Coordinates of N, CA and C in Angstrom, one line a residue:
M1 N 4.0 15.0 0.8 CA 3.4 14.0 0.2 C 4.4 13.0 -0.3
K2 N 3.7 11.9 -0.2 CA 4.3 10.5 -0.6 C 4.7 10.3 -2.0
N3 N 5.6 9.9 -2.4 CA 5.9 10.0 -3.7 C 5.9 8.5 -4.5
Y4 N 5.2 8.2 -5.4 CA 5.1 6.7 -5.6 C 6.0 6.3 -6.8
N5 N 6.8 7.5 -7.2 CA 7.3 7.3 -8.8 C 8.1 6.0 -8.7
N6 N 8.1 5.4 -9.8 CA 8.7 3.9 -10.2 C 8.7 2.9 -9.0
K7 N 7.6 3.0 -8.3 CA 7.5 1.7 -7.1 C 6.5 0.8 -8.0
K8 N 6.8 -0.4 -7.3 CA 6.1 -1.6 -7.9 C 5.4 -2.2 -6.7
F9 N 4.3 -3.0 -7.0 CA 3.3 -3.4 -6.0 C 2.8 -4.7 -6.5
R10 N 2.4 -5.8 -5.3 CA 1.7 -6.7 -6.0 C 0.5 -7.0 -5.0
P11 N -0.7 -7.6 -5.4 CA -1.5 -7.6 -4.3 C -1.3 -8.7 -3.2
V12 N -1.6 -8.6 -2.2 CA -1.4 -9.7 -1.1 C -2.8 -10.2 -0.8
S13 N -4.0 -9.5 -0.8 CA -5.3 -10.2 -0.8 C -6.6 -9.1 -1.8
N14 N -7.5 -9.8 -2.1 CA -8.4 -9.1 -2.5 C -9.6 -10.1 -2.3
T15 N -11.0 -9.2 -2.4 CA -12.1 -9.8 -2.3 C -12.5 -10.6 -3.6
E16 N -13.4 -11.7 -3.5 CA -13.7 -12.5 -4.7 C -14.1 -12.2 -6.0
N17 N -15.0 -10.8 -5.7 CA -15.3 -10.3 -7.0 C -14.5 -9.3 -7.7
G18 N -13.3 -9.3 -7.1 CA -11.9 -8.4 -7.9 C -11.2 -9.4 -9.2
E19 N -10.4 -8.9 -9.7 CA -9.8 -9.5 -11.0 C -8.2 -9.5 -10.8
T20 N -7.6 -8.9 -9.6 CA -6.4 -8.9 -9.5 C -6.0 -10.1 -8.4
S21 N -4.7 -10.5 -8.5 CA -4.1 -11.6 -7.6 C -2.7 -11.3 -7.3
E22 N -2.2 -12.3 -6.5 CA -0.8 -12.2 -6.2 C 0.2 -12.3 -7.5
E23 N -0.5 -12.8 -8.8 CA 0.1 -12.7 -10.0 C 0.1 -11.2 -10.8
T24 N -0.7 -10.4 -10.1 CA -0.7 -9.1 -11.1 C 0.5 -8.2 -10.5
F25 N 1.0 -7.4 -11.3 CA 2.0 -6.6 -11.1 C 1.9 -5.1 -11.4
F26 N 2.0 -4.4 -10.6 CA 1.6 -3.0 -11.0 C 2.9 -2.0 -11.0
H27 N 3.2 -1.2 -11.6 CA 4.5 -0.2 -11.7 C 3.9 1.2 -11.8
Y28 N 4.1 2.0 -10.7 CA 3.5 3.0 -10.7 C 4.6 4.2 -11.1
F29 N 4.0 5.4 -11.3 CA 4.8 6.7 -11.8 C 4.0 7.7 -11.3
Q30 N 4.5 8.9 -10.8 CA 4.3 9.9 -10.3 C 5.1 11.2 -10.5
N31 N 4.1 12.3 -10.8 CA 4.6 13.4 -11.6 C 3.8 14.5 -10.6
G32 N 4.6 15.2 -9.8 CA 3.5 16.0 -8.7 C 2.7 15.3 -8.1
N33 N 1.3 15.9 -8.1 CA 0.4 14.8 -7.6 C -0.4 13.8 -8.4
I34 N 0.1 13.8 -9.7 CA -0.9 13.0 -10.8 C 0.1 11.7 -10.6
L35 N -0.6 10.4 -10.4 CA -0.5 9.1 -10.5 C -0.5 8.4 -11.7
T36 N 0.0 7.6 -12.5 CA -0.5 6.8 -13.4 C 0.4 5.4 -13.2
C37 N -0.3 4.1 -13.6 CA 0.3 3.0 -13.2 C -0.1 2.2 -14.6
T38 N 0.6 1.0 -14.8 CA 0.5 0.2 -15.7 C 0.4 -1.2 -14.8
Y39 N -0.1 -2.2 -15.4 CA -0.5 -3.4 -14.8 C -0.9 -4.3 -15.6
S40 N -0.4 -5.7 -15.2 CA -1.1 -6.9 -16.0 C -0.5 -8.2 -15.3
G41 N -1.0 -9.5 -15.3 CA -0.9 -10.7 -14.7 C -1.9 -11.3 -14.2
G42 N -1.9 -12.5 -14.1 CA -3.2 -13.4 -13.7 C -4.2 -13.1 -14.7
Q43 N -5.4 -12.6 -13.9 CA -6.6 -12.3 -14.9 C -6.6 -11.3 -15.9
I44 N -5.4 -10.5 -15.6 CA -5.5 -9.0 -16.1 C -4.3 -9.4 -17.3
V45 N -4.8 -9.0 -18.7 CA -4.0 -8.8 -19.5 C -3.2 -7.5 -19.7
H46 N -4.3 -6.4 -19.7 CA -3.6 -5.3 -19.6 C -4.4 -4.2 -18.9
G47 N -3.6 -3.3 -18.0 CA -4.4 -2.3 -17.4 C -3.6 -1.0 -17.2
H48 N -4.5 0.1 -16.9 CA -4.0 1.3 -16.7 C -4.7 1.9 -15.7
L49 N -4.0 3.0 -14.9 CA -4.9 3.7 -13.8 C -4.2 4.9 -13.7
I50 N -5.1 5.9 -13.2 CA -4.9 7.5 -13.2 C -5.3 8.0 -11.7
G51 N -4.8 8.9 -11.2 CA -5.2 9.1 -10.0 C -4.5 10.3 -9.3
L52 N -5.0 11.2 -8.2 CA -4.5 12.1 -7.5 C -4.0 11.8 -6.4
V53 N -3.0 12.0 -6.0 CA -2.3 12.0 -4.3 C -2.6 13.3 -3.6
D54 N -2.9 12.7 -2.5 CA -2.9 13.9 -1.3 C -1.9 14.1 -0.6
E55 N -1.8 15.2 0.4 CA -0.6 15.5 1.0 C -0.4 14.6 2.1
S56 N -1.4 13.4 2.4 CA -1.3 12.2 3.0 C -0.9 11.0 2.7
G57 N -0.8 11.0 1.2 CA -0.4 9.9 0.3 C -1.3 9.0 0.0
N58 N -2.8 9.4 0.3 CA -4.0 8.8 -0.5 C -4.0 9.0 -1.4
I59 N -4.7 7.8 -2.2 CA -5.0 8.0 -3.8 C -6.1 8.0 -4.2
D60 N -6.8 8.8 -4.8 CA -8.0 8.7 -5.6 C -7.8 8.4 -6.9
M61 N -8.0 7.3 -7.5 CA -7.7 6.7 -8.7 C -9.0 6.1 -9.7
R62 N -8.9 6.2 -10.8 CA -10.0 5.5 -11.7 C -9.0 4.6 -12.8
Y63 N -9.5 3.2 -12.9 CA -8.8 2.2 -13.7 C -9.7 1.6 -14.7
H64 N -8.9 0.9 -15.9 CA -9.6 0.0 -16.8 C -8.5 -0.8 -16.9
Q65 N -9.2 -1.9 -17.6 CA -8.3 -3.1 -17.8 C -9.0 -4.1 -18.7
I66 N -8.3 -4.8 -19.4 CA -9.0 -6.0 -20.1 C -8.5 -7.3 -19.7
N67 N -9.2 -7.8 -19.2 CA -9.2 -9.2 -18.7 C -8.9 -10.3 -19.9
N68 N -8.8 -11.6 -19.2 CA -8.1 -12.6 -19.8 C -9.5 -13.5 -20.8
Q69 N -10.9 -12.8 -20.5 CA -12.0 -13.1 -21.1 C -12.4 -12.2 -22.3
G70 N -11.4 -11.2 -22.5 CA -11.3 -10.2 -23.4 C -12.6 -9.0 -23.1
K71 N -12.4 -8.9 -21.8 CA -13.9 -7.8 -21.7 C -12.7 -6.7 -20.8
L72 N -13.5 -5.5 -21.4 CA -12.9 -4.3 -20.8 C -13.6 -4.1 -19.7
M73 N -13.2 -3.6 -18.2 CA -13.7 -3.6 -17.2 C -13.1 -2.1 -16.7
T74 N -13.9 -1.5 -15.8 CA -13.7 0.0 -15.4 C -14.0 0.1 -13.9
G75 N -13.6 0.7 -13.1 CA -13.6 1.2 -11.9 C -13.3 2.4 -11.1
I76 N -13.6 2.3 -9.9 CA -12.6 3.7 -9.1 C -12.4 2.9 -7.6
C77 N -11.3 3.7 -7.2 CA -10.5 3.2 -6.0 C -10.0 4.2 -5.2
Q78 N -10.0 3.9 -4.0 CA -9.5 4.6 -2.8 C -8.5 3.9 -2.5
S79 N -7.1 4.4 -2.2 CA -6.3 3.7 -1.8 C -5.2 4.7 -0.4
T80 N -5.1 3.9 0.7 CA -4.8 4.7 1.8 C -3.4 3.7 2.4
P81 N -2.5 4.6 2.3 CA -1.1 4.0 2.4 C -1.0 3.6 3.7
E82 N 0.0 2.7 4.4 CA 0.6 2.2 5.5 C 2.1 1.9 5.3
I83 N 3.0 2.5 6.1 CA 4.3 2.2 6.1 C 4.7 1.2 7.0
L84 N 5.4 -0.2 6.4 CA 5.7 -1.2 7.0 C 6.9 -1.0 7.9
K85 N 7.4 -1.8 8.7 CA 8.3 -1.5 9.6 C 9.7 -1.7 8.8
D86 N 9.7 -2.3 7.8 CA 10.7 -2.4 6.6 C 11.0 -1.5 5.9
G87 N 9.9 -0.5 6.1 CA 9.9 0.9 5.0 C 9.1 0.9 3.9
R88 N 8.9 -0.5 3.7 CA 7.7 -0.7 2.2 C 6.4 0.1 2.8
I89 N 5.7 0.0 1.3 CA 4.2 1.1 1.5 C 3.3 -0.2 1.4
R90 N 2.6 -0.2 2.1 CA 1.1 -1.3 2.0 C 0.2 -0.5 1.6
L91 N -0.7 -0.7 0.6 CA -1.7 0.4 0.3 C -3.2 -0.6 0.6
H92 N -4.2 0.2 1.3 CA -5.5 -0.5 1.7 C -6.3 0.2 0.9
E93 N -6.9 -0.8 -0.1 CA -7.8 0.0 -1.3 C -9.4 -0.7 -1.1
T94 N -10.2 0.7 -1.1 CA -11.9 0.1 -1.4 C -11.9 0.5 -2.6
W95 N -12.7 -0.4 -3.3 CA -13.0 -0.1 -4.7 C -14.3 -0.5 -5.2
Q96 N -14.6 0.0 -6.4 CA -16.0 -0.3 -7.0 C -15.9 -0.4 -8.5
W97 N -16.5 -1.5 -9.2 CA -16.7 -1.5 -10.5 C -17.6 -0.3 -11.0
T98 N -17.1 0.2 -12.1 CA -18.4 0.9 -12.7 C -18.6 0.4 -14.0
S99 N -18.3 -0.6 -14.2 CA -18.9 -2.1 -15.4 C -19.1 -3.0 -14.8
G100 N -19.9 -4.0 -15.7 CA -20.3 -4.9 -14.7 C -21.4 -4.9 -14.1
D101 N -20.9 -5.4 -12.6 CA -22.3 -5.7 -11.8 C -22.3 -4.7 -10.8
G102 N -21.3 -3.8 -11.0 CA -21.1 -2.4 -10.1 C -20.7 -2.8 -8.5
S103 N -20.3 -4.0 -8.3 CA -20.0 -4.4 -6.8 C -19.1 -3.9 -6.5
K104 N -18.8 -3.7 -5.2 CA -17.5 -3.1 -4.2 C -16.9 -4.3 -3.7
G105 N -15.4 -3.7 -3.5 CA -14.5 -4.7 -2.7 C -13.3 -4.1 -2.0
S106 N -12.5 -4.8 -1.7 CA -11.3 -4.1 -0.7 C -10.2 -5.1 -1.2
S107 N -9.0 -4.5 -1.2 CA -7.7 -5.3 -1.7 C -6.6 -4.7 -0.9
V108 N -5.5 -5.6 -0.9 CA -4.2 -4.9 -0.1 C -3.1 -5.0 -1.0
L109 N -2.4 -4.0 -1.4 CA -1.1 -4.2 -2.2 C 0.1 -3.8 -1.4
E110 N 1.2 -4.6 -1.5 CA 2.4 -4.2 -0.8 C 3.6 -4.1 -1.9
E111 N 4.2 -3.0 -1.5 CA 5.5 -2.7 -2.6 C 6.4 -3.8 -2.5
V112 N 6.9 -3.8 -3.7 CA 7.8 -4.9 -4.0 C 9.5 -4.4 -4.3
K113 N 10.2 -4.5 -3.3 CA 11.8 -4.0 -3.4 C 12.3 -4.5 -4.7
S114 N 13.0 -3.2 -5.4 CA 13.8 -3.7 -6.4 C 15.1 -4.2 -5.9
E115 N 15.6 -5.2 -6.7 CA 16.8 -6.2 -6.1 C 17.7 -5.4 -6.9

């Protein structure tokens, strides 16, 4: 099982109906197969996610966030990991809002190496 504990990610792409951007910073924590994360930046004032990691490192998660318009937004997301040549993790995500218009989207996050 992949371990995402204390890993940091930034989006490199997102569909137009998403609220995250390259300014959004995600900090992941993992205990066993339970994943949690806090995130903020760009349009996101504050967000959390919680999920389960399977044996292949796929993540089934739910998220909630407050955007810069003061709205509470919620959704579901499935992430599939890819290991880059330099050893960093890239997450390919498909998601859907469970609030607002209920639309679907996709995004890609890449691990930020600590300096």
